[in-house]
Structure formats: structure tokens, C-alpha cells
mmCIF file of C-alpha atoms and ligand atoms in Angstrom:
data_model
loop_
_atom_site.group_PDB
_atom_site.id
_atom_site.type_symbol
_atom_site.label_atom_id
_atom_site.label_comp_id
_atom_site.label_asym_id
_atom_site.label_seq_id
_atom_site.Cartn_x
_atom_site.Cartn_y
_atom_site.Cartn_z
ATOM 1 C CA UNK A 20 13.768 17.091 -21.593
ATOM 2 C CA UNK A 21 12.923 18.655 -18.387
ATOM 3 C CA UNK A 22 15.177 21.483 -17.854
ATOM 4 C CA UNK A 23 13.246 22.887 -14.295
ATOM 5 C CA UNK A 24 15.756 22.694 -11.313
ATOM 6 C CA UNK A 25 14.879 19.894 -9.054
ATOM 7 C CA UNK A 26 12.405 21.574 -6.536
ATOM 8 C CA UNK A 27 14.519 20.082 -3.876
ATOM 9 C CA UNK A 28 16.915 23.131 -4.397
ATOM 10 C CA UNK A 29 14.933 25.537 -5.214
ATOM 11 C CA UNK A 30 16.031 28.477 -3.253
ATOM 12 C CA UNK A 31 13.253 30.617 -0.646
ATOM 13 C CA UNK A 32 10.750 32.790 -2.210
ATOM 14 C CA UNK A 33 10.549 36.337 -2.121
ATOM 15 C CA UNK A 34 7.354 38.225 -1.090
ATOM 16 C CA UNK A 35 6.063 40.925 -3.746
ATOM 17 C CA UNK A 36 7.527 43.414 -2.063
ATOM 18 C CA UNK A 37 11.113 41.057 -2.674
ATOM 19 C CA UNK A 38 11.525 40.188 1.216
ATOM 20 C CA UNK A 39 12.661 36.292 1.790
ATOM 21 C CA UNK A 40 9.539 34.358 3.159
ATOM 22 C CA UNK A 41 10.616 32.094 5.441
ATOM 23 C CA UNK A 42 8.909 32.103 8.463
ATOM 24 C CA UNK A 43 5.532 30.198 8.839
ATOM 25 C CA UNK A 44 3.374 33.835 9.426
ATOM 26 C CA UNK A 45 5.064 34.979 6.332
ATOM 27 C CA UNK A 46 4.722 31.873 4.421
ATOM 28 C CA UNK A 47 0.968 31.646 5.146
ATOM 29 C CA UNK A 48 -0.050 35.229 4.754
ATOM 30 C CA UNK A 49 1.959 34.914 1.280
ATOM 31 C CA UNK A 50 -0.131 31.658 0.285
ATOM 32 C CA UNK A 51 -3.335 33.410 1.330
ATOM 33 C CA UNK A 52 -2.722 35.931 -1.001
ATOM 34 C CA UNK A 53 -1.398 33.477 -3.755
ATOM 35 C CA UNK A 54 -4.491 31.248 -3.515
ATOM 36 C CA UNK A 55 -6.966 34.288 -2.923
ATOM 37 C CA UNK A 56 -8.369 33.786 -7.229
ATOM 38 C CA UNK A 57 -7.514 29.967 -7.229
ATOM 39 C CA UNK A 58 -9.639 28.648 -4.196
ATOM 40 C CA UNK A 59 -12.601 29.288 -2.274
ATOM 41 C CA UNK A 60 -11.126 29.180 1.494
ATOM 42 C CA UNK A 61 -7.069 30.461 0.842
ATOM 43 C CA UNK A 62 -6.624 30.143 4.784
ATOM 44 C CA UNK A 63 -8.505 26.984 5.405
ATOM 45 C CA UNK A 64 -6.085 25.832 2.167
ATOM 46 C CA UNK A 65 -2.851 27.623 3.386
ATOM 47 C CA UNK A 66 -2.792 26.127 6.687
ATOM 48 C CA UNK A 67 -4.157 22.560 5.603
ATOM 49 C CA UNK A 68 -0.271 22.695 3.272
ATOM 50 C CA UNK A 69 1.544 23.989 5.620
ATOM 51 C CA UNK A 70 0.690 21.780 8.720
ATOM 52 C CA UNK A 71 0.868 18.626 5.878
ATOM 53 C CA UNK A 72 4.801 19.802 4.743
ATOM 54 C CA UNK A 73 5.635 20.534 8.020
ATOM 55 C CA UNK A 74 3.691 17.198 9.849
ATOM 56 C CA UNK A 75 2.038 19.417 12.399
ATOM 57 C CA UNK A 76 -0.944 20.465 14.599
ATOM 58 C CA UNK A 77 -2.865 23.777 13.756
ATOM 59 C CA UNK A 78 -1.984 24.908 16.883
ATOM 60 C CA UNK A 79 1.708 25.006 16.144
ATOM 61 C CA UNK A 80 0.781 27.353 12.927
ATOM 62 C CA UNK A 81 -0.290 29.872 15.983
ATOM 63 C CA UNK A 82 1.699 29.391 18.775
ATOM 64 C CA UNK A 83 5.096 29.204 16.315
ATOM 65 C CA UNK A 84 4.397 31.991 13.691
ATOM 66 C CA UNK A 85 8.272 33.213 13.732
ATOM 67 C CA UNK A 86 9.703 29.715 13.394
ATOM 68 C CA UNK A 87 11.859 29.419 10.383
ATOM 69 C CA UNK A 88 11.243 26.643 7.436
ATOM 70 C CA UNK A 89 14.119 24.890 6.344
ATOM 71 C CA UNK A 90 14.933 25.324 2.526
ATOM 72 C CA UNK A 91 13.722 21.755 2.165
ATOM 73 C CA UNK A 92 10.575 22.562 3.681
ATOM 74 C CA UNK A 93 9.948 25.712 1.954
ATOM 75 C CA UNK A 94 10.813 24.099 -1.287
ATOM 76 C CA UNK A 95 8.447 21.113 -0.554
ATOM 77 C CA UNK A 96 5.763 24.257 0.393
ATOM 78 C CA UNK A 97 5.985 25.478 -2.864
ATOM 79 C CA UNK A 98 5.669 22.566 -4.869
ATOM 80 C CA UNK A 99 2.270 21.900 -3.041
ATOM 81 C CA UNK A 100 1.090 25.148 -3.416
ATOM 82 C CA UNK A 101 1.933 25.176 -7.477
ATOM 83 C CA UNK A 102 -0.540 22.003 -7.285
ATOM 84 C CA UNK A 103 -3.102 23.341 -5.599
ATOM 85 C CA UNK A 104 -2.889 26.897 -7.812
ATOM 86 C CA UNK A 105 -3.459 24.386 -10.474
ATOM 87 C CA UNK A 106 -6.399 22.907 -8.705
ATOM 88 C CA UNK A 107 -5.652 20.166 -7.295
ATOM 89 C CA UNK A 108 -7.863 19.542 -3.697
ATOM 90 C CA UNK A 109 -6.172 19.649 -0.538
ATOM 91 C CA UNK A 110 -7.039 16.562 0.313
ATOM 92 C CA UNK A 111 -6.054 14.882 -2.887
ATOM 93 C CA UNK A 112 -2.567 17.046 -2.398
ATOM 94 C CA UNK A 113 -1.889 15.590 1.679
ATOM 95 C CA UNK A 114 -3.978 12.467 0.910
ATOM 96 C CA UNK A 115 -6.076 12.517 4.217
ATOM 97 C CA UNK A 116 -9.788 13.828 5.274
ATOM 98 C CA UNK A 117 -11.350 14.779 8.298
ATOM 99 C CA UNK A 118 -14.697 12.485 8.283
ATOM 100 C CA UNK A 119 -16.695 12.609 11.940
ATOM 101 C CA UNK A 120 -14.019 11.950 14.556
ATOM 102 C CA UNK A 121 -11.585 9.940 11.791
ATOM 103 C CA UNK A 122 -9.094 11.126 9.828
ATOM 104 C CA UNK A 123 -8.865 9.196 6.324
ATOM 105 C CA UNK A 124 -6.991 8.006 3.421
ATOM 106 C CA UNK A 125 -8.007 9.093 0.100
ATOM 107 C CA UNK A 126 -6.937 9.583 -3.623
ATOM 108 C CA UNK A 127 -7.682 10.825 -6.519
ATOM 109 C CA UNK A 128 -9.817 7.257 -7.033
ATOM 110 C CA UNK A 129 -12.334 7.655 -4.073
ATOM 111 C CA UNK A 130 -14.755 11.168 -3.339
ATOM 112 C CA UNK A 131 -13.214 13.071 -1.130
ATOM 113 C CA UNK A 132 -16.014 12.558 1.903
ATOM 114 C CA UNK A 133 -18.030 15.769 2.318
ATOM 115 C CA UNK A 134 -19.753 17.171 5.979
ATOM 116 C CA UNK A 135 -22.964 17.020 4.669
ATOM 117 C CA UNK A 136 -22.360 13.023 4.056
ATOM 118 C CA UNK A 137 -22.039 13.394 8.574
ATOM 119 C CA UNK A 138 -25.851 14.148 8.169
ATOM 120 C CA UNK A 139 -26.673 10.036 6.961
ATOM 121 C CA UNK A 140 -24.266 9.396 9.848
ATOM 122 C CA UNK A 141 -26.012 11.040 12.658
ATOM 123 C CA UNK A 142 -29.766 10.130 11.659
ATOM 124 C CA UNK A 143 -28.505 6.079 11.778
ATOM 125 C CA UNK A 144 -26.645 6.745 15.349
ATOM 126 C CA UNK A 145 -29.770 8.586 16.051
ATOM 127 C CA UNK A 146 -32.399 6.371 14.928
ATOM 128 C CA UNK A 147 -30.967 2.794 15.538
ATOM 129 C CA UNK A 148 -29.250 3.940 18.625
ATOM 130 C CA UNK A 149 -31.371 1.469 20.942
ATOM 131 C CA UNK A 150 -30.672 -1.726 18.593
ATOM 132 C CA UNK A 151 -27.946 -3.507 20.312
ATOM 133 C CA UNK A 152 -27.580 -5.650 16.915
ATOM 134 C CA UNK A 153 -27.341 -4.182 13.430
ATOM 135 C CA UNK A 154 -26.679 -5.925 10.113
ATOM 136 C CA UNK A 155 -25.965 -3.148 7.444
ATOM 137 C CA UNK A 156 -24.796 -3.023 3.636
ATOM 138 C CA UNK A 157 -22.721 0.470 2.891
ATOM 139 C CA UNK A 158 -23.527 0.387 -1.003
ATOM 140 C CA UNK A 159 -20.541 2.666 -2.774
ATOM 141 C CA UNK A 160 -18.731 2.993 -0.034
ATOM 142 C CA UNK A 161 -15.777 4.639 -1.454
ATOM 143 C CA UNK A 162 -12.963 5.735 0.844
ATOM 144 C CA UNK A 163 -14.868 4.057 3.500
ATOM 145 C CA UNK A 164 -16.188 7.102 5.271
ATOM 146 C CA UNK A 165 -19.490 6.467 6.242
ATOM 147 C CA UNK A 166 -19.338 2.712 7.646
ATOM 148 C CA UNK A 167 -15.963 3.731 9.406
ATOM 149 C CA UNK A 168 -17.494 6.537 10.781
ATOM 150 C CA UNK A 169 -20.631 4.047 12.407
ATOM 151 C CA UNK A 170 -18.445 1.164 12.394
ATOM 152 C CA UNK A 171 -16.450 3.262 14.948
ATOM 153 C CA UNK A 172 -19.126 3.972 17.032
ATOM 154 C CA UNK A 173 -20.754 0.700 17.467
ATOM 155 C CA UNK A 174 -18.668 -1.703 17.270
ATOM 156 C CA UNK A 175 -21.531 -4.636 17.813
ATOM 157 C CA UNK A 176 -23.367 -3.579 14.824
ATOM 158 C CA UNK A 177 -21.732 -5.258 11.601
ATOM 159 C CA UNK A 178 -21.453 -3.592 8.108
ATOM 160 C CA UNK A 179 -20.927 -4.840 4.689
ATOM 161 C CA UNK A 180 -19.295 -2.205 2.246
ATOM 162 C CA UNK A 181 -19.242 -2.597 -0.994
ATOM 163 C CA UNK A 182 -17.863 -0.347 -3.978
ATOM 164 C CA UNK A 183 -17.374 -1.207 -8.249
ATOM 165 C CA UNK A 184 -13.965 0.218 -7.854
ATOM 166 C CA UNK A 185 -11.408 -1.611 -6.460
ATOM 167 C CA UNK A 186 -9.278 0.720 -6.328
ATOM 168 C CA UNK A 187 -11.853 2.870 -4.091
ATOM 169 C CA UNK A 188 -11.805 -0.584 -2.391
ATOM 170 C CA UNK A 189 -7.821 -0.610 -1.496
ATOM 171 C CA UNK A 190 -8.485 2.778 0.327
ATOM 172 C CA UNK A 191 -11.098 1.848 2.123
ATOM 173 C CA UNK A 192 -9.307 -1.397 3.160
ATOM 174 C CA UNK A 193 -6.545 1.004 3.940
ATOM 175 C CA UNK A 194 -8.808 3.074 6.016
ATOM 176 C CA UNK A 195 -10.887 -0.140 7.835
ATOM 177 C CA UNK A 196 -7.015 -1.808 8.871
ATOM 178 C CA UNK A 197 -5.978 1.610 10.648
ATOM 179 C CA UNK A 198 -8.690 2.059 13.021
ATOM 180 C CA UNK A 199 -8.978 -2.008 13.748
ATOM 181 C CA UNK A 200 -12.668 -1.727 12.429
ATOM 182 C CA UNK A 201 -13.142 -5.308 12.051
ATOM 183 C CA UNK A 202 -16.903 -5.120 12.138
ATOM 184 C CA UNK A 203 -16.705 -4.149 8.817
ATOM 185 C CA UNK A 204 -16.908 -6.613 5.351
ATOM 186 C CA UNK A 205 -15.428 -5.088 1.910
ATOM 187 C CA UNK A 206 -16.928 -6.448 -0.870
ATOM 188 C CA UNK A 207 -16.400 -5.964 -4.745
ATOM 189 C CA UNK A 208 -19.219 -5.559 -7.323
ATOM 190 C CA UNK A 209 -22.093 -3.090 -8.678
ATOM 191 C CA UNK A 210 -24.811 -2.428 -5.843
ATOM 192 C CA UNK A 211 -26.927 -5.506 -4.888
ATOM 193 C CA UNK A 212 -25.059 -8.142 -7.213
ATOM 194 C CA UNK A 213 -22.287 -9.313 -4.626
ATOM 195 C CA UNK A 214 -25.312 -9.608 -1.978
ATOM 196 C CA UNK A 215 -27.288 -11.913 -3.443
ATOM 197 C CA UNK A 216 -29.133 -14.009 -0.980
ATOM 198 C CA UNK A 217 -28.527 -11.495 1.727
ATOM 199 C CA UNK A 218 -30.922 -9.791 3.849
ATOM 200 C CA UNK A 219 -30.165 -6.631 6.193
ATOM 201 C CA UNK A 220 -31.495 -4.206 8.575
ATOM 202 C CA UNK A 221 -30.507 -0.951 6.987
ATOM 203 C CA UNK A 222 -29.153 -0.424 3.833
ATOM 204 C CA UNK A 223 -27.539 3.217 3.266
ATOM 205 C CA UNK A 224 -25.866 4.754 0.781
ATOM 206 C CA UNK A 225 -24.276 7.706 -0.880
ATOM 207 C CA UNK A 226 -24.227 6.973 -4.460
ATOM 208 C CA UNK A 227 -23.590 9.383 -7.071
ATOM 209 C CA UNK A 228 -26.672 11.821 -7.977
ATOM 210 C CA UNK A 229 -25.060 14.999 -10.047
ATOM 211 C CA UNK A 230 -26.851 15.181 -13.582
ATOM 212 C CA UNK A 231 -24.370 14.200 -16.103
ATOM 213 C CA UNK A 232 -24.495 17.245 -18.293
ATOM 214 C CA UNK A 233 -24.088 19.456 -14.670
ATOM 215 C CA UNK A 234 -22.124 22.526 -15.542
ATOM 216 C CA UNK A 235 -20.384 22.461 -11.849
ATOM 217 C CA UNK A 236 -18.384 19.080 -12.717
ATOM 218 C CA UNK A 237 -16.414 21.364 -14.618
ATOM 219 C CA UNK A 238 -15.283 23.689 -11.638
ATOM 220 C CA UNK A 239 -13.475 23.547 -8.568
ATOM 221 C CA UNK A 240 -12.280 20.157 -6.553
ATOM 222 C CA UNK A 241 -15.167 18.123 -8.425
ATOM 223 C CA UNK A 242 -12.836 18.052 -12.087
ATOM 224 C CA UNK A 243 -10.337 15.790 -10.263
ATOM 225 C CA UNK A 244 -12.826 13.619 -8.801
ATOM 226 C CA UNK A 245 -13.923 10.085 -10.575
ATOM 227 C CA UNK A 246 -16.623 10.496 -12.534
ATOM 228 C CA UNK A 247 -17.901 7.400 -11.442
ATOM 229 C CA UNK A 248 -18.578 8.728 -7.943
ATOM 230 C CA UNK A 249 -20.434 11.522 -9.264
ATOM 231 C CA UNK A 250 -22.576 11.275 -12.122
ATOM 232 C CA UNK A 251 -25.924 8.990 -12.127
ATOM 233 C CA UNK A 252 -27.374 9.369 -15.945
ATOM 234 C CA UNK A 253 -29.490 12.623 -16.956
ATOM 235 C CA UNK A 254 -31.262 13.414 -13.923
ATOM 236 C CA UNK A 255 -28.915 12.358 -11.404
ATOM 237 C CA UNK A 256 -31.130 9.848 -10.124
ATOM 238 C CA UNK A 257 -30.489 6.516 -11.974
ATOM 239 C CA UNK A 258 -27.902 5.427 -8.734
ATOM 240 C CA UNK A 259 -30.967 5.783 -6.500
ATOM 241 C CA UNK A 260 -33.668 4.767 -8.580
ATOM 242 C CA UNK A 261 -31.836 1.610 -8.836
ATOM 243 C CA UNK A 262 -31.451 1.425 -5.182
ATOM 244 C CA UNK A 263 -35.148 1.717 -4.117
ATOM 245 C CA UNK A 264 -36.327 -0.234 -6.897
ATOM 246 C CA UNK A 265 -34.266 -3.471 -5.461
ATOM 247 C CA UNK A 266 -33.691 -2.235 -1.584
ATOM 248 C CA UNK A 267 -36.770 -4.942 -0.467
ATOM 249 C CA UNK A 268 -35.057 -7.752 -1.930
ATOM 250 C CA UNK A 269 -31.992 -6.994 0.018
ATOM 251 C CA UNK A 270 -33.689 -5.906 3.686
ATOM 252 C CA UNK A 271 -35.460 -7.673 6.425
ATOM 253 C CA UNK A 272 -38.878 -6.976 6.827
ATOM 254 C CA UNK A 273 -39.209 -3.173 9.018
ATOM 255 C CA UNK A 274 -35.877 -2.945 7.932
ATOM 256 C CA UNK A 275 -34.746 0.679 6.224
ATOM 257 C CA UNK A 276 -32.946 2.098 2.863
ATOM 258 C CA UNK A 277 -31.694 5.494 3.664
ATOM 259 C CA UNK A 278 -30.035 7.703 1.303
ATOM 260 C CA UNK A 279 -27.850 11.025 0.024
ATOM 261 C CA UNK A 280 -29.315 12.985 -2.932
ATOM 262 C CA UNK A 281 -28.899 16.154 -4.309
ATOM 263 C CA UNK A 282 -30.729 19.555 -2.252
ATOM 264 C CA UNK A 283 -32.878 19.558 -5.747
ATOM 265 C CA UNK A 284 -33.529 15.751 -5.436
ATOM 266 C CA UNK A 285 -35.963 15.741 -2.482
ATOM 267 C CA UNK A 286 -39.329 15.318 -3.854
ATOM 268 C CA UNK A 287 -38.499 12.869 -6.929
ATOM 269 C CA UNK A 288 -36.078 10.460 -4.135
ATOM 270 C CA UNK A 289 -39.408 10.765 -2.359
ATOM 271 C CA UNK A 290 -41.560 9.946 -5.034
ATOM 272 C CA UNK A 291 -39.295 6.766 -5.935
ATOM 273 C CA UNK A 292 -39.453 5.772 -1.814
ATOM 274 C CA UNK A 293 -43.101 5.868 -2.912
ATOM 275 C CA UNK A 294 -43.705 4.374 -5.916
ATOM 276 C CA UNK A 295 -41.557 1.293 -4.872
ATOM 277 C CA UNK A 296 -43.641 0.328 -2.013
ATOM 278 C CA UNK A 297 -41.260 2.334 1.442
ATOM 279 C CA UNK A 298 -43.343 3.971 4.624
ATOM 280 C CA UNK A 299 -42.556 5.539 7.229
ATOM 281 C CA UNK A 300 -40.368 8.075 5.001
ATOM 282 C CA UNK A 301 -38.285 10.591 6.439
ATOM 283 C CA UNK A 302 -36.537 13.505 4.658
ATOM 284 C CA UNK A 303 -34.124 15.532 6.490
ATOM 285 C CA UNK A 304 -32.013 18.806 5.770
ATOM 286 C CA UNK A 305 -27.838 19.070 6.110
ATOM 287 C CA UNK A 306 -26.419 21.247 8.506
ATOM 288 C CA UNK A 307 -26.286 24.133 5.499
ATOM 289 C CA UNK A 308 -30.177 23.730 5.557
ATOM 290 C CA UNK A 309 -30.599 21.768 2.120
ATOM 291 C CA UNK A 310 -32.779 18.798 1.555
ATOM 292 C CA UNK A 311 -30.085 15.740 2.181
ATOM 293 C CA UNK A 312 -31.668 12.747 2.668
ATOM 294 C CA UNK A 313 -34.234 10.249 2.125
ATOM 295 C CA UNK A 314 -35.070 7.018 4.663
ATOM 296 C CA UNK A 315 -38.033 4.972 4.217
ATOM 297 C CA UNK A 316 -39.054 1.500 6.064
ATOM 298 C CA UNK A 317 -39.955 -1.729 3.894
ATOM 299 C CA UNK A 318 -42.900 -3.331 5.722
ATOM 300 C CA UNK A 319 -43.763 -5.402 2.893
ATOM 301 C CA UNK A 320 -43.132 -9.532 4.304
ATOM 302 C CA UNK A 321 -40.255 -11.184 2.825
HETATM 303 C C1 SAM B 412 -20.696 9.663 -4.014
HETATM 304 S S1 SAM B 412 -19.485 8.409 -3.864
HETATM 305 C C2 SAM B 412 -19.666 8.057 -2.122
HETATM 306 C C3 SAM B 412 -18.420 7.555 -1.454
HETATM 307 C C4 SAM B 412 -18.561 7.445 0.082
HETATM 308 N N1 SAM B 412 -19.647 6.578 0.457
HETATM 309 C C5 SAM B 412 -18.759 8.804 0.699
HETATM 310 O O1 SAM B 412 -19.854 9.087 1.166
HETATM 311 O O2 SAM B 412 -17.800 9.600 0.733
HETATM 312 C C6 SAM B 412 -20.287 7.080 -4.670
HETATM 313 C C7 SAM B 412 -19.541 5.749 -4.687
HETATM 314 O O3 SAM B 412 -20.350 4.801 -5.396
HETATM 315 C C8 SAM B 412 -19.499 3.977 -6.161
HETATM 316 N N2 SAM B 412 -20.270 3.418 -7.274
HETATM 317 C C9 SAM B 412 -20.612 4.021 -8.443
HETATM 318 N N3 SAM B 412 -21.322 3.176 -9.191
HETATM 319 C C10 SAM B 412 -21.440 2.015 -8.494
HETATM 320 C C11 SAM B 412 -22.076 0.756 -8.743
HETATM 321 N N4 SAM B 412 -22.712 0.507 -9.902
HETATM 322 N N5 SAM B 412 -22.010 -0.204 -7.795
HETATM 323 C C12 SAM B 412 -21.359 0.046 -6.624
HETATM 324 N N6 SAM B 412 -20.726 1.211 -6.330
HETATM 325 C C13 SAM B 412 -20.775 2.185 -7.254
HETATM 326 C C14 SAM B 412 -18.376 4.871 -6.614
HETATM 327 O O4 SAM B 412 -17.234 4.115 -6.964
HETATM 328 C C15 SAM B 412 -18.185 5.753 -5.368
HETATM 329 O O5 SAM B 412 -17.210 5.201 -4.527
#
């Protein structure tokens, strides 16, 4: 039997040197130091908890820093900071992600989106920016994040997203329904099966391309995130391998597979381009300077 107090009345912590924290200065700079061993950004964490429990702006973290948490609050505070000591991710703790201008659902069943994922966003805008009409396929879409993100800035261009979860699926529906993207498709299956037939101008994607023996999927955020969205067999590279081996089927003729890889990926994604027939192919760095992406045009006729 459970024999813990319900954390509903739990009374205020006390700092170590035994003073009540109560006040949202005190309650962050205690955090900070709680979370300084457990996580890699304590502040970035601290505040991301506190804003969630208290349904606020970062702004009112500054301009309030004497305001006083109710015991509810400050007892909700400390059950989300016991879950994120344990290692939980923010964003798997409030269940929402900053991803371009959107903020989105996710769980522990989708990867969380990460910036460098922005990178695939911005060379599409970039390079399709002049075609009016776009038909694209968004293959492991996940929470969503990267066709929301385009699907929200051109709404003429139309995007099919598919995912072999369905539960990443329901968030990205989730996701889709609150910004009224309805120039986006959801579809269910494994890569190019549910598209059969289908032929589009671009086909991106962000599969998963860690090695599965990769000593970092035991540390940090990555433990609590699906497997599935990670791992891609022994290299990393049987998700995109896959992908360029079937793209041409699947696009027009000029049309364009772009995707995510791993900063240690570049030259093998480009070999693959290579070997299965792309031109034109374009490798570009994140915003951190690593090796990000791969696009390459199939000019072969239909
Ligand atoms: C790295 S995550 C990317 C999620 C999202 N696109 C993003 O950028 O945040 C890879 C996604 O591919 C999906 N996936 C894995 N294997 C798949 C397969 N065989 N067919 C379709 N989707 C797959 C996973 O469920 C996961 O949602």
C-alpha cells in the first residue's frame, strides 16, 4: 500500500538553509540548484515547470519574482520537479513543444521535435518557395511537427503524413485539428505502403537514424523516447536506405526526397542519393554547424 501523503497536501518546502520557498524567485533559484546534476539546462528546465504549474508567460517569471505560490501550486511544483529529477523531459512532463512558430502536443509515444528538425523546414520554404502548388508525403511524421510547421505556412501546398504508430498518429491529429491545418492528410502504415499508386513533388522525412547499439540511447531525454522513432538497424541508416531506394516510385519526375540523418551520416546518405539514381544533391549543415540533411532530385521519367 502506498503510505506517501497525497501530494495535494504536501506542505511548502524549505530551502537548505530551512527558509519556506514560496515565492516564484525562491522557488526557481531552489529548482536550479536541485536540477543542477540531473539536467543539462536547470534554468531553461526550472522555468519551463514553473510557467506549466502556474499556466503562465516567461515574462511573468520576471516581472512577478515576489509573487507567492499557493500550497496547491507549490505542491503541484514539486511533484513535477521529482519527475523531472527522475528524468523525465520537460516536454513529456507539460506535454507541449515549441516547433517553428507552433506550439505542440506530444507524449511519451511521439519524438519530442528537435530545432535542428527547423533546418528540413527552412530549406523546403526556401527552395519551393516560388511553387504556388505542392503535393508532399511527410513519411514518419510523428507529433506532426514538420508538415504543421509548412502546412502552416502555405496553406495551398497539400501534405500527406503518414506514421506506423497510431498512437504518434492521434497526436498529430491532435496537433493538425488545433491550428485548422486542413491541407494536411494523416495516413496509417510503414513508409511507402499506404501510398501506393501515388506520385508527389517532394517527399521529406525525418525517420529514425541512431545506430541501435548507440551508447547515448541510454542517457538523458532519449531513454523515454520510443524506440521506434529512434533506432534504424546497425548503422542507423536502414530508415533512409529504404527511403531512397523506393523515393522514385513515389515522386513525379524533377520531383525531390529530402531528408534528416545523423551529423556522422553525411557522406553514406550521400552515397545512397547516389547509388539509387538522385541529382542535383544538396547537403546542408544545422544551425549548430553539423551535417543535417540530404535532398536530391529524381530526373529519371516515370
Ligand atoms: C525521428 S521520428 C520523427 C518524428 C517527426 N517527423 C519529427 O521530426 O519530430 C521518426 C518517426 O518515424 C516513425 N516510423 C518509424 N518506423 C516507421 C515505418 N516503418 N513507417 C512509417 N513511420 C515510421 C516513428 O513512429 C516516428 O514517428
Amino acid at each position: 500500500m502506498n503510505t506517501r501523503p497525497s501530494s495535494w497536501h504536501r506542505l511548502p518546502s524549505n530551502n537548505q538553509r530551512g527558509s519556506p520557498v514560496t515565492t516564484i524567485r525562491q522557488v526557481l533559484n531552489d529548482a536550479r540548484q536541485q536540477l543542477q546534476p540531473a539536467s543539462p539546462s536547470p534554468s531553461v528546465d526550472a522555468s519551463a515547470l514553473l510557467r506549466y504549474v502556474l499556466d503562465c508567460s516567461a515574462s511573468h517569471l520576471i516581472a512577478w519574482p515576489d509573487e507567492e505560490l499557493s500550497s496547491e501550486q507549490l505542491s503541484l511544483f514539486s511533484d513535477v520537479l521529482q519527475q523531472r529529477l527522475q528524468g523525465k523531459p520537460v516536454a513529456y512532463i507539460t506535454g507541449e513543444k515549441e516547433f517553428w512558430s507552433l506550439s505542440l502536443k506530444v507524449n511519451s509515444d511521439v519524438l519530442i521535435p528537435r530545432p535542428e528538425t527547423e533546418t528540413l523546414v527552412e530549406f523546403v520554404l526556401d527552395h519551393f518557395s516560388d511553387r504556388e502548388q505542392l503535393s508532399i508525403a511527410d513519411l514518419g511524421t510523428g507529433s506532426g511537427a514538420i508538415a504543421c510547421a509548412l502546412a502552416s505556412e502555405r496553406p495551398q501546398w497539400h501534405i500527406t503524413a503518414t506514421d506506423a504508430s497510431a498512437a504518434a498518429l492521434a497526436i498529430a491529429r491532435i496537433n493538425v485539428s488545433s491550428y485548422r491545418l486542413e491541407n494536411i492528410e494523416l495516413v496509417h502504415g510503414r513508409w511507402f505502403e499506404p501510398l501506393e499508386g501515388r506520385n508527389f513533388d517532394l517527399i521529406i522525412s525525418n525517420p529514425p537514424y541512431v545506430a541501435s547499439n548507440d551508447p547515448h540511447l541510454d542517457q538523458g531525454d532519449i531513454r523515454f523516447e520510443p524506440e521506434a522513432a529512434l533506432t534504424s538497424g546497425a548503422s542507423g541508416l536502414d530508415a533512409i536506405s529504404h527511403l531512397a531506394e523506393l523515393a522514385s516510385d513515389f515522386l513525379k519526375t524533377d520531383g525531390w526526397l529530402v531528408v534528416e540523418h545523423g551529423y556522422d551520416q553525411q557522406q553514406a546518405v550521400h552515397a545512397c542519393f547516389e547509388y539509387n539514381g538522385f541529382d542535383e544533391i544538396i547537403q546542408l549543415n544545422d544551425l549548430a554547424g553539423q551535417p543535417r540533411l540530404t535532398a536530391g532530385q529524381n530526373t529519371s521519367k516515370a
